[in-house]
Short mmCIF file of N, CA, C and O in Angstrom, two decimals:
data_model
loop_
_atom_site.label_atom_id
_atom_site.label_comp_id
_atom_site.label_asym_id
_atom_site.label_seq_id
_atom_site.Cartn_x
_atom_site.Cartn_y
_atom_site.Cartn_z
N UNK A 373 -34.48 131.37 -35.66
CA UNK A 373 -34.89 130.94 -36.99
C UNK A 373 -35.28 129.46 -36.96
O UNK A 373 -36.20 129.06 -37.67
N UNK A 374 -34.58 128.65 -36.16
CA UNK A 374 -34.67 127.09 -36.18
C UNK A 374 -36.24 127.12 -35.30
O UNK A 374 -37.18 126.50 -35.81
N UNK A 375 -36.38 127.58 -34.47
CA UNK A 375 -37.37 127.54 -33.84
C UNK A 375 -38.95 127.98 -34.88
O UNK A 375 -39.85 127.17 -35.07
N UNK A 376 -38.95 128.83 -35.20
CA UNK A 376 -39.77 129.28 -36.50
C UNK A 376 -40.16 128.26 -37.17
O UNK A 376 -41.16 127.56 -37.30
N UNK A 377 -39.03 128.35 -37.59
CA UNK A 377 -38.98 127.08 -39.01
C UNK A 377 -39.75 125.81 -38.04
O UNK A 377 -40.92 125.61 -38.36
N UNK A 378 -39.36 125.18 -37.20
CA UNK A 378 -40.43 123.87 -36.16
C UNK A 378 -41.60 124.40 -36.77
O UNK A 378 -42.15 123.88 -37.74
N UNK A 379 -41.92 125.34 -36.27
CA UNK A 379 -43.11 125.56 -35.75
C UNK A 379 -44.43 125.48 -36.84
O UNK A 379 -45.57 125.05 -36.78
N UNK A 380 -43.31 126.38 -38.23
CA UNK A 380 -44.31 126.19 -39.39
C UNK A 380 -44.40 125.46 -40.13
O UNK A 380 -45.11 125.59 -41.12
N UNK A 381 -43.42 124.05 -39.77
CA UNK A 381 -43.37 123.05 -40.25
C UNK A 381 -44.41 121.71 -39.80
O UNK A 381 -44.77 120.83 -40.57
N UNK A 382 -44.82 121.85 -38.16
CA UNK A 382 -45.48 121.02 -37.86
C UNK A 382 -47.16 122.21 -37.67
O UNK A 382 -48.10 121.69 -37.07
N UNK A 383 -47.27 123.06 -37.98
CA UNK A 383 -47.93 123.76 -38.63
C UNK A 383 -49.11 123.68 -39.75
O UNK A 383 -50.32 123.78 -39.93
N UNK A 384 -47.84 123.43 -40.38
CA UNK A 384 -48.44 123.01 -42.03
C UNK A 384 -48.67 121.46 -42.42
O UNK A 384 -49.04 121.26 -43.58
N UNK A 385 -48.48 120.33 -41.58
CA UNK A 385 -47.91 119.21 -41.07
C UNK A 385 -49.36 118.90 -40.71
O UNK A 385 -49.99 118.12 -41.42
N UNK A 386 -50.12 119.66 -39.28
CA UNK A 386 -51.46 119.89 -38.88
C UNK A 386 -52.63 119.94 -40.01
O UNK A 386 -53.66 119.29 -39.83
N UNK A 387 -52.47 120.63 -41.02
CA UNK A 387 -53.30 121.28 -41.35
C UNK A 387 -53.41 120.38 -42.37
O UNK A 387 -54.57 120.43 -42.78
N UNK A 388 -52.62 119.40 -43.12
CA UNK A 388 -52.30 118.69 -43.81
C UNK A 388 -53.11 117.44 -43.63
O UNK A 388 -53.72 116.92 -44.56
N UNK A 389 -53.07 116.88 -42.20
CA UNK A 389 -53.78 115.80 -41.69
C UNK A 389 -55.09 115.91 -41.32
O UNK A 389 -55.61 116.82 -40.67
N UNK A 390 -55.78 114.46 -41.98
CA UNK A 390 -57.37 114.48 -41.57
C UNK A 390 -57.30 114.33 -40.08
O UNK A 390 -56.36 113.65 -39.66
N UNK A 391 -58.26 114.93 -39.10
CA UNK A 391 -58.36 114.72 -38.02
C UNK A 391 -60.07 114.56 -37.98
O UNK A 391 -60.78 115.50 -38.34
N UNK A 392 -60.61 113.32 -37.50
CA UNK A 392 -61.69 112.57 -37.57
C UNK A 392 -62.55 113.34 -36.47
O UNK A 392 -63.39 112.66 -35.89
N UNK A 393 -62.49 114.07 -36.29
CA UNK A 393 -63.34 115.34 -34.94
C UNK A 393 -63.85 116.02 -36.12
O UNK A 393 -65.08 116.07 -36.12
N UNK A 394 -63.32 116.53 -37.08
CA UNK A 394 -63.89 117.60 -37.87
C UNK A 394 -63.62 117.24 -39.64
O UNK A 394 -63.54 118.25 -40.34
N UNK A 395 -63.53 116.28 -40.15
CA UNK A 395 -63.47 115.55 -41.64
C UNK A 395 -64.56 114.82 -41.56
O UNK A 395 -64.81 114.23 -40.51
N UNK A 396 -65.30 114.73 -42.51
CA UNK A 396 -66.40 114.07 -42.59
C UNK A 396 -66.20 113.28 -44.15
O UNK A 396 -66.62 113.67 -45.24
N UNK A 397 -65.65 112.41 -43.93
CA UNK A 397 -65.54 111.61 -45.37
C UNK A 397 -66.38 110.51 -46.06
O UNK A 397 -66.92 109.64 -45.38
N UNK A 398 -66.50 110.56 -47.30
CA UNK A 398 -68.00 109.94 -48.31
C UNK A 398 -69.06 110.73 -48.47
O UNK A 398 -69.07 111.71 -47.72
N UNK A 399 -70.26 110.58 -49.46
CA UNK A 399 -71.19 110.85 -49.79
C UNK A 399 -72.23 111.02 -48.94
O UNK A 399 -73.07 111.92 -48.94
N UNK A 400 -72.13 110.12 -48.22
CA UNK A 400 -73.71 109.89 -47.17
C UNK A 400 -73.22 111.39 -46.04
O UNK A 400 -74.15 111.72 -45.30
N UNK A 401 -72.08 112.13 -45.90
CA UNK A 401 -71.97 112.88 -45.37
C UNK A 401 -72.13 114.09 -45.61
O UNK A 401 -72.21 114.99 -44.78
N UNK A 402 -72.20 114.19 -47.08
CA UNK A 402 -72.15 115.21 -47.70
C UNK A 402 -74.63 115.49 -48.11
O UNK A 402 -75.43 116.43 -48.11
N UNK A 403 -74.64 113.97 -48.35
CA UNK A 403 -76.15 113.75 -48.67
C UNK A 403 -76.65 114.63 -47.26
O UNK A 403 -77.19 115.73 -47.35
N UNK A 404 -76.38 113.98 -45.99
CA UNK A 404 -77.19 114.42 -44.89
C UNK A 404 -76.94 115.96 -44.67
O UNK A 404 -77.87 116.57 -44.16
N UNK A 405 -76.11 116.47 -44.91
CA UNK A 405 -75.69 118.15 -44.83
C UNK A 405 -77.06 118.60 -45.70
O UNK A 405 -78.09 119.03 -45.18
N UNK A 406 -76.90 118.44 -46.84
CA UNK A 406 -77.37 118.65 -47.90
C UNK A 406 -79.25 118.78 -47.47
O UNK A 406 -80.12 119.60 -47.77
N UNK A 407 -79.23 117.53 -46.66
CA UNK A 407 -80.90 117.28 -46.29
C UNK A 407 -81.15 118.04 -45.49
O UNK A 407 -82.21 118.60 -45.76
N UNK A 408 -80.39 118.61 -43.94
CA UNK A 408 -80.43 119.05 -43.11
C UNK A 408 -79.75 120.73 -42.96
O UNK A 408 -79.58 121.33 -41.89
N UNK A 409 -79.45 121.24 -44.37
CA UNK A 409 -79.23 121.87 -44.93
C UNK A 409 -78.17 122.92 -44.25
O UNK A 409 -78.17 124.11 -43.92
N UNK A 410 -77.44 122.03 -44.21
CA UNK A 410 -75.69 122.35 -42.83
C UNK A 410 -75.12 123.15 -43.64
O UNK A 410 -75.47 123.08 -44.82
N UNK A 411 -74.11 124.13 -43.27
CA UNK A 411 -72.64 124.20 -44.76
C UNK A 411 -71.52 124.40 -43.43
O UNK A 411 -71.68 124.12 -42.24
N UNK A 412 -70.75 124.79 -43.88
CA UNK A 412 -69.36 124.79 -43.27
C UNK A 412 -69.10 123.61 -42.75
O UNK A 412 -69.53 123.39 -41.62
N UNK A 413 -68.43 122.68 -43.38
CA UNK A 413 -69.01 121.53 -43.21
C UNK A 413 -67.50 120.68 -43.73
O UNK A 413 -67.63 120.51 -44.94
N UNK A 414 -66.15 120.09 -43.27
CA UNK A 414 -65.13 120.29 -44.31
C UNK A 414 -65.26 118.65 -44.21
O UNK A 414 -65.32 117.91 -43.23
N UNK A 415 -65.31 118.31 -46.02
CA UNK A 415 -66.01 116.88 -46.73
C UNK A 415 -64.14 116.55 -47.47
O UNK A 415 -63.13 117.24 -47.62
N UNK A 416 -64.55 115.00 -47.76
CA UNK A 416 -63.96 114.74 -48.80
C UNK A 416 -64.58 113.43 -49.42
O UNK A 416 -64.82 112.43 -48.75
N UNK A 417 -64.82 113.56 -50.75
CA UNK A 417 -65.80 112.55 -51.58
C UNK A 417 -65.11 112.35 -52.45
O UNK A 417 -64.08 113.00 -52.58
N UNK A 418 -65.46 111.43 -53.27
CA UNK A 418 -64.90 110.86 -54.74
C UNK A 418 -66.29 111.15 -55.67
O UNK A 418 -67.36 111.16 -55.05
N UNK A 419 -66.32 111.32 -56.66
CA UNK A 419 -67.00 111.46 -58.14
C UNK A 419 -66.39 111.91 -59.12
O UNK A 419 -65.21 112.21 -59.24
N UNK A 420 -67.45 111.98 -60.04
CA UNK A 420 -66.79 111.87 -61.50
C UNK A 420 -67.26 113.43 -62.12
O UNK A 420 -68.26 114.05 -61.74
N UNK A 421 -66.68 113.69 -62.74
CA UNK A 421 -66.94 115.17 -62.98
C UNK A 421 -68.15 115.03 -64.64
O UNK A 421 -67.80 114.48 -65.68
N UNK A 422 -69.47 115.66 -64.43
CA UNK A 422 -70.41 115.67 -65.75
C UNK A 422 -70.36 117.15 -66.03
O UNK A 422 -70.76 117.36 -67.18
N UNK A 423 -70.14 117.86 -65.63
CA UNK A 423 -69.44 119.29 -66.83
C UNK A 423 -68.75 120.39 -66.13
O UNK A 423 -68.92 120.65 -64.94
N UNK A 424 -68.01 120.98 -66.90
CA UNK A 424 -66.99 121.58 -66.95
C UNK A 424 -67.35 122.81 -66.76
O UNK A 424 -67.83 123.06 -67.86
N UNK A 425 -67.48 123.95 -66.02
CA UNK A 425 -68.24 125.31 -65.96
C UNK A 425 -67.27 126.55 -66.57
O UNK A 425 -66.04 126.51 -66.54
N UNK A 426 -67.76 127.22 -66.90
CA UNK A 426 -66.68 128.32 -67.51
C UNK A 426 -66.77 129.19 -66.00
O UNK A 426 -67.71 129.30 -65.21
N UNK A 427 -65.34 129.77 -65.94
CA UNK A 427 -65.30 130.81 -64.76
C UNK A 427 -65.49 131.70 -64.81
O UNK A 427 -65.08 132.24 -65.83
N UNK A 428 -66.25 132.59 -63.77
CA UNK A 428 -67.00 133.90 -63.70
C UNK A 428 -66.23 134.55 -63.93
O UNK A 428 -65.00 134.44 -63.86
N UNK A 429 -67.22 135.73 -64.38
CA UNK A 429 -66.39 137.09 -65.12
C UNK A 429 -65.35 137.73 -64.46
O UNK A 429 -65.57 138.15 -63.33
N UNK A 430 -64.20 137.88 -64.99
CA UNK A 430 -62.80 138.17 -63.92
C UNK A 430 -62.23 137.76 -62.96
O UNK A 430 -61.44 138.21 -62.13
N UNK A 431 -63.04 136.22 -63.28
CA UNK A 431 -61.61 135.36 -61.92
C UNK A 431 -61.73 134.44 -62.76
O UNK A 431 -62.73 133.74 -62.90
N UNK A 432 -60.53 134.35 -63.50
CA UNK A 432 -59.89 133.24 -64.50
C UNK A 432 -59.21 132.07 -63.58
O UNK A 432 -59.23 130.96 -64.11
N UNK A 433 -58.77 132.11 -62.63
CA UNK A 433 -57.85 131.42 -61.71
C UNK A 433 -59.03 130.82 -60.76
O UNK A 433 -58.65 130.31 -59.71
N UNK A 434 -60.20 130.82 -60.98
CA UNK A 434 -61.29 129.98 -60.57
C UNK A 434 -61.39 128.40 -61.28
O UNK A 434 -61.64 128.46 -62.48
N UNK A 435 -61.33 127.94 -61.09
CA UNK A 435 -62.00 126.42 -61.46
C UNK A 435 -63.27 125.65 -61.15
O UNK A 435 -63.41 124.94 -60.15
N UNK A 436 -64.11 125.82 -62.01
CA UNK A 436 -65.81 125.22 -61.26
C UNK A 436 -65.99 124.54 -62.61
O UNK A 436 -65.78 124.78 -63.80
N UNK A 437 -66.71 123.17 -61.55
CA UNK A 437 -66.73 122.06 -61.99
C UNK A 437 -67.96 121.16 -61.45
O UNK A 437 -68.05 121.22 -60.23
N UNK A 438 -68.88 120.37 -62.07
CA UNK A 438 -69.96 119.59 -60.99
C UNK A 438 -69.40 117.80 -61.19
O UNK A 438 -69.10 117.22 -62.23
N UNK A 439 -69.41 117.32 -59.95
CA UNK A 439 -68.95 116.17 -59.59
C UNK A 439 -70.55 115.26 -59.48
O UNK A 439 -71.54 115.87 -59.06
N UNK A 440 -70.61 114.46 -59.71
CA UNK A 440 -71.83 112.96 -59.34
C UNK A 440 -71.04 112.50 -58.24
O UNK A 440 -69.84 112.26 -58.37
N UNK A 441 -71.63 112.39 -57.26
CA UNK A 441 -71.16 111.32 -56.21
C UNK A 441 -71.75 109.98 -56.47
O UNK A 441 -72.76 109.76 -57.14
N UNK A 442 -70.88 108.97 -55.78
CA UNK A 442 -71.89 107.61 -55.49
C UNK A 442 -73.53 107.63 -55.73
O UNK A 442 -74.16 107.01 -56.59
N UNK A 443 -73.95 108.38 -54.87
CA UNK A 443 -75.06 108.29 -54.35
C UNK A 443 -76.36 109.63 -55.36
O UNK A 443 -77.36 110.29 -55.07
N UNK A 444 -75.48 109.40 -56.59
CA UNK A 444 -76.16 110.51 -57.41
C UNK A 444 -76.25 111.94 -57.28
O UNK A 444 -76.53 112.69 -58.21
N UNK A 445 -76.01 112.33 -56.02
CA UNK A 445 -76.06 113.48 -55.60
C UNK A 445 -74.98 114.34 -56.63
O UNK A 445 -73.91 113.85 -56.99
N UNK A 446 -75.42 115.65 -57.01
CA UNK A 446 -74.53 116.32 -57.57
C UNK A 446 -73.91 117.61 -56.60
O UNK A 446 -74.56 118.26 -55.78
N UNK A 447 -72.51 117.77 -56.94
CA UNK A 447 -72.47 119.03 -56.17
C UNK A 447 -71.43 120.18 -57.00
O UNK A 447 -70.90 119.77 -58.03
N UNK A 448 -71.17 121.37 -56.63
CA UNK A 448 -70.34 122.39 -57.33
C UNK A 448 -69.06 122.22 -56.87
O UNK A 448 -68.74 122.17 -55.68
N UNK A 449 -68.50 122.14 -57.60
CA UNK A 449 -66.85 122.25 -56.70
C UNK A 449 -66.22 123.59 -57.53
O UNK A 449 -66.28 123.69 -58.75
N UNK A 450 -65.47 124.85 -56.42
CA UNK A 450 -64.91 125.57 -56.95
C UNK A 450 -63.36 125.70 -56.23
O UNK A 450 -63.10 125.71 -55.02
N UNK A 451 -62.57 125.78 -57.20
CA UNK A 451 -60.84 125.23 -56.85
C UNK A 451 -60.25 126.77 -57.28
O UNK A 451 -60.36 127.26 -58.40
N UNK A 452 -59.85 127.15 -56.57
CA UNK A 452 -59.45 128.72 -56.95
C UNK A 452 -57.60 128.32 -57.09
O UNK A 452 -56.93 128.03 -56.09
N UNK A 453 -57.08 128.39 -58.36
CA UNK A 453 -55.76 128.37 -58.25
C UNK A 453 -54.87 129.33 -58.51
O UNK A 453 -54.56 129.68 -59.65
N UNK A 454 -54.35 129.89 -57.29
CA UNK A 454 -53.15 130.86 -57.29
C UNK A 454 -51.89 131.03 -57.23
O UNK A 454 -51.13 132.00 -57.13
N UNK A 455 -51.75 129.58 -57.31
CA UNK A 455 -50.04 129.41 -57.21
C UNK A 455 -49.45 128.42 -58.40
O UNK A 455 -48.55 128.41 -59.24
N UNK A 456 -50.41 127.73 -58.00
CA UNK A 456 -50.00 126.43 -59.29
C UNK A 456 -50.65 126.38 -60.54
O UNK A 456 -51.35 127.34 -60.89
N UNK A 457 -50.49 125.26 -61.36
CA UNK A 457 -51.06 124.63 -62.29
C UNK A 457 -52.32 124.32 -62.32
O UNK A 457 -52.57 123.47 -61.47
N UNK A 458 -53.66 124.79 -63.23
CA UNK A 458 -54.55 124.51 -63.36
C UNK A 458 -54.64 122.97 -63.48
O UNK A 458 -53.84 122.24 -64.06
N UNK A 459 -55.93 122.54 -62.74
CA UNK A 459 -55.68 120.80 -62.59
C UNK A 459 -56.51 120.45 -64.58
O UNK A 459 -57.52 120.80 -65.19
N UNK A 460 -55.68 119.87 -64.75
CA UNK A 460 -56.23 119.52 -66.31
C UNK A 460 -57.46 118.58 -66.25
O UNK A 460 -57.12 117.48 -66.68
N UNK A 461 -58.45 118.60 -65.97
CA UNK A 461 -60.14 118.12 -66.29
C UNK A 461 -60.46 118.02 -67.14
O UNK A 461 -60.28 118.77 -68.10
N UNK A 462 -61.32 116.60 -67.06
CA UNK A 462 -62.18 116.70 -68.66
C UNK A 462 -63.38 115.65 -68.03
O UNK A 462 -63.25 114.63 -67.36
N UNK A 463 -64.46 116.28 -68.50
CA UNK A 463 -65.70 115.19 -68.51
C UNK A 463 -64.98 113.78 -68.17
O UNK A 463 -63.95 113.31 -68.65
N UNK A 464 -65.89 113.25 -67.14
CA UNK A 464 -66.18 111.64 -66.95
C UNK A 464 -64.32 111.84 -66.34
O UNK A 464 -63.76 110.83 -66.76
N UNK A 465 -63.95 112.16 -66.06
CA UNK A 465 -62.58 112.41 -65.11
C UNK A 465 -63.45 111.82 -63.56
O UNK A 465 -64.56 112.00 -63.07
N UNK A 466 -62.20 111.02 -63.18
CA UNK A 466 -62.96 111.03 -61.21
C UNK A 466 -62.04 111.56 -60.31
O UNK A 466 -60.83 111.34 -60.35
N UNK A 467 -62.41 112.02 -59.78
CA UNK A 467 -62.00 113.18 -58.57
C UNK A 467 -62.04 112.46 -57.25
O UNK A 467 -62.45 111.32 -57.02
N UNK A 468 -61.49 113.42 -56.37
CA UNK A 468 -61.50 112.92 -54.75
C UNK A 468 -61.27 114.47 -54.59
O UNK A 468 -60.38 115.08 -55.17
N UNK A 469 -62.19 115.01 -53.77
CA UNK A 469 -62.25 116.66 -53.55
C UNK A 469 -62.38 116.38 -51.93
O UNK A 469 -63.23 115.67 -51.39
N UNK A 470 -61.16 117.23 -51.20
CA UNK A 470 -61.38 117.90 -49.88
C UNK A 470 -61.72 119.27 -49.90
O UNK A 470 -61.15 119.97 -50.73
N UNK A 471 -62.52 119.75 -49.17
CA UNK A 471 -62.72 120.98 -49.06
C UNK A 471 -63.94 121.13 -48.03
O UNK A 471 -64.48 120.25 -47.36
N UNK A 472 -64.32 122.95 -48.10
CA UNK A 472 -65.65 123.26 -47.29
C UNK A 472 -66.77 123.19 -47.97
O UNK A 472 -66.99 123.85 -48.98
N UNK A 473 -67.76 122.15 -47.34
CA UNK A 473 -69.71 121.66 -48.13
C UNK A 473 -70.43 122.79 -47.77
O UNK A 473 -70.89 122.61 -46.65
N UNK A 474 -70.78 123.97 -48.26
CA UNK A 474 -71.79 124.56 -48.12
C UNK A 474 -72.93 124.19 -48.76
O UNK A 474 -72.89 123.52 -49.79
N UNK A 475 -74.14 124.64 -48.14
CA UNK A 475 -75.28 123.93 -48.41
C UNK A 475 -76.31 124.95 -49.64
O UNK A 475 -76.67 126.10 -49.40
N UNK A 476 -76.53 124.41 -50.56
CA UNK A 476 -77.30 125.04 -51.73
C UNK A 476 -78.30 124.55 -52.42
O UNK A 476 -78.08 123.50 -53.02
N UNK A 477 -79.95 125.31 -52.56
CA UNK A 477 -80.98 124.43 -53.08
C UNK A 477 -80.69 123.23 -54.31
O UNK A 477 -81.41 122.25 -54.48
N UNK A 478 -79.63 123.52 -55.00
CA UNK A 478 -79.17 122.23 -56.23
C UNK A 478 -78.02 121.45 -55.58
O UNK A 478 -77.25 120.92 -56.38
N UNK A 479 -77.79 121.31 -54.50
CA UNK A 479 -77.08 120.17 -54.37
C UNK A 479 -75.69 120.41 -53.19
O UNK A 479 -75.03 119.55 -52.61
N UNK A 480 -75.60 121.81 -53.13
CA UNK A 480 -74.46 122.21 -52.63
C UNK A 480 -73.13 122.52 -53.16
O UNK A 480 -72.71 121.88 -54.13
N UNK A 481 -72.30 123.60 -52.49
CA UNK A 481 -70.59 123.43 -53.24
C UNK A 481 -69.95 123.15 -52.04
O UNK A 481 -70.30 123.11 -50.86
N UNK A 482 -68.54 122.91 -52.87
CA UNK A 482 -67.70 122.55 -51.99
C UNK A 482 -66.17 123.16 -52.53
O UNK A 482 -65.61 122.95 -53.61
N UNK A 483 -65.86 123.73 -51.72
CA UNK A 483 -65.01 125.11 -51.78
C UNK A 483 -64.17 125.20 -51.27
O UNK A 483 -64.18 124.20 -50.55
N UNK A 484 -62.82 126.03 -50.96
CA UNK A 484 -61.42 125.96 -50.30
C UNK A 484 -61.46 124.92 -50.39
O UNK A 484 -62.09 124.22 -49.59
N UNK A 485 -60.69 124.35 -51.59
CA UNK A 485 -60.03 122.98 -52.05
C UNK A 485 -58.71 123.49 -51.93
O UNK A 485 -58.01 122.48 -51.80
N UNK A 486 -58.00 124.45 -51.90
CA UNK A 486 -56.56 124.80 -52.05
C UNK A 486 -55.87 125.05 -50.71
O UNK A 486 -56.53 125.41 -49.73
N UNK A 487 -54.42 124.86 -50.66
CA UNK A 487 -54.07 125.34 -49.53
C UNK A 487 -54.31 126.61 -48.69
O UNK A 487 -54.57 127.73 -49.12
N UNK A 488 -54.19 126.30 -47.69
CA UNK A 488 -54.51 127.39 -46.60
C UNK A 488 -53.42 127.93 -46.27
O UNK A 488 -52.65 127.14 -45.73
N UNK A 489 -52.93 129.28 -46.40
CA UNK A 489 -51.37 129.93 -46.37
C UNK A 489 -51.54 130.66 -45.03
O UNK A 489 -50.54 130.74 -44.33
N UNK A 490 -53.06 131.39 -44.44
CA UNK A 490 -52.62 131.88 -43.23
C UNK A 490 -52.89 130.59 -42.11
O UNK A 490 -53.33 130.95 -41.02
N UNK A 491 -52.64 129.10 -42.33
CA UNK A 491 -52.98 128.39 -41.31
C UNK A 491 -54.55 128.36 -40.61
O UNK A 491 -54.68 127.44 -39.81
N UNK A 492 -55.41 128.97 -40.73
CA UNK A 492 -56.49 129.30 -40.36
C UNK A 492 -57.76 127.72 -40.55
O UNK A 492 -58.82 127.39 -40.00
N UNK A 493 -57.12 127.31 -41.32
CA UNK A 493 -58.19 126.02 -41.36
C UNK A 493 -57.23 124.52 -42.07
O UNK A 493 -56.02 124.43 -42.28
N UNK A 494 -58.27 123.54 -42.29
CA UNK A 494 -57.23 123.01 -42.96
C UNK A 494 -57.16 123.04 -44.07
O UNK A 494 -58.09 123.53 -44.71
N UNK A 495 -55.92 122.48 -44.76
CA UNK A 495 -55.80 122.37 -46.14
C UNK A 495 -56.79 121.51 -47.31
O UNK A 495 -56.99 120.31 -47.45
N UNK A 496 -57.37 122.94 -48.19
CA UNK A 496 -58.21 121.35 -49.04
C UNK A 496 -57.35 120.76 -50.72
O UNK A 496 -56.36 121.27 -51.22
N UNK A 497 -57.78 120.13 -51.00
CA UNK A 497 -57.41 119.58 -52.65
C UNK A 497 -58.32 119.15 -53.25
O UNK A 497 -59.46 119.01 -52.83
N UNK A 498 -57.67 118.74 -54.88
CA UNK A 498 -57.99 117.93 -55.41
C UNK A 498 -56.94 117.45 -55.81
O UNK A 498 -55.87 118.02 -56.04
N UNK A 499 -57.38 115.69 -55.95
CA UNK A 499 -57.18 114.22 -56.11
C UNK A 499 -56.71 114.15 -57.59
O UNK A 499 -55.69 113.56 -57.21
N UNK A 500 -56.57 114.21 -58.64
CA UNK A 500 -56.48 113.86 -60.06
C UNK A 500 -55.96 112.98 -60.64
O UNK A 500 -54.79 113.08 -60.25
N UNK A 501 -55.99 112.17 -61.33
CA UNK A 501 -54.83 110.54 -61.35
C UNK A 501 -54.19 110.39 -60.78
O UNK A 501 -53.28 109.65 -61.18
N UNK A 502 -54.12 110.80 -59.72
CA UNK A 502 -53.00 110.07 -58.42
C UNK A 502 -52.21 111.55 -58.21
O UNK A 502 -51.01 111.48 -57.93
N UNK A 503 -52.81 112.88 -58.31
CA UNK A 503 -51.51 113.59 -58.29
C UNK A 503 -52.81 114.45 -57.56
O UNK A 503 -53.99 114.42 -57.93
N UNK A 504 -52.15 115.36 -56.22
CA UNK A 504 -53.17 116.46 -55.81
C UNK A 504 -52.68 117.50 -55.48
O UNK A 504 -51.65 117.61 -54.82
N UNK A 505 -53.44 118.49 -55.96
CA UNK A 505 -53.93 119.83 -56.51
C UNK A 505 -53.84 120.76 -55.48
O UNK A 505 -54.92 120.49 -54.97
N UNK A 506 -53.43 121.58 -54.85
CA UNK A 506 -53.67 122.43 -53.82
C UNK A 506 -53.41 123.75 -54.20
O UNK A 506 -53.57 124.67 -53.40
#
């Protein structure tokens, strides 16, 4: 059991930490995807959220939202929450979103913001007044 327990502790520990081989952090990283029209792509940016999207038909536990980056660029962010607390948003709110950049003719989304439970990738969030979201 002690052994287990290590294991899914530095585990989840991994998955937790940016590792600079595969995080691509700021705008200009997310812009060049976008140009070169990359996705799988795991970002973390700051912007400000300009509207609030209602969630598709029968997934209430969706959260979509469009962020302005720095650099004007807009993108989709969708936060699927299944465990926790919906992150409370409101227009002109600023964000810091980790997650996966897929690439889309309006700008792109950026997706698996929430924890990763089978370990399989890393963990994404959101940032919200100092408190983050997984």
């Amino acid at each position: 059991i002690i052994i287990t327990a290590v294991f899914l502790v530095a585990g989840w520990s991994w998955q937790s930490m940016p590792d600079t081989s595969d995080l691509h952090v700021g705008h200009l990283a997310v812009e060049k995807a976008y140009y070169d029209e990359v996705s799988n792509l795991l970002v973390e940016v700051d912007g400000e959220i300009i509207r609030l999207l209602s969630p598709t038909p029968g997934e209430s536990r969706l959260q979509r939202f469009l962020i302005r980056m720095a650099n004007g660029q807009v993108v989709q962010v969708n936060h699927l929450n299944d465990m926790k607390e919906m992150v409370p948003l409101k227009k002109n709110d600023k964000v810091r979103v980790r997650g996966e950049y897929s690439w889309t003719e309006t700008g792109g989304t950026i997706h698996d913001t929430e924890r990763d439970f089978t370990l399989a990738r890393r963990h994404g969030w959101i940032e919200h007044k100092g408190k983050k979201y997984q």
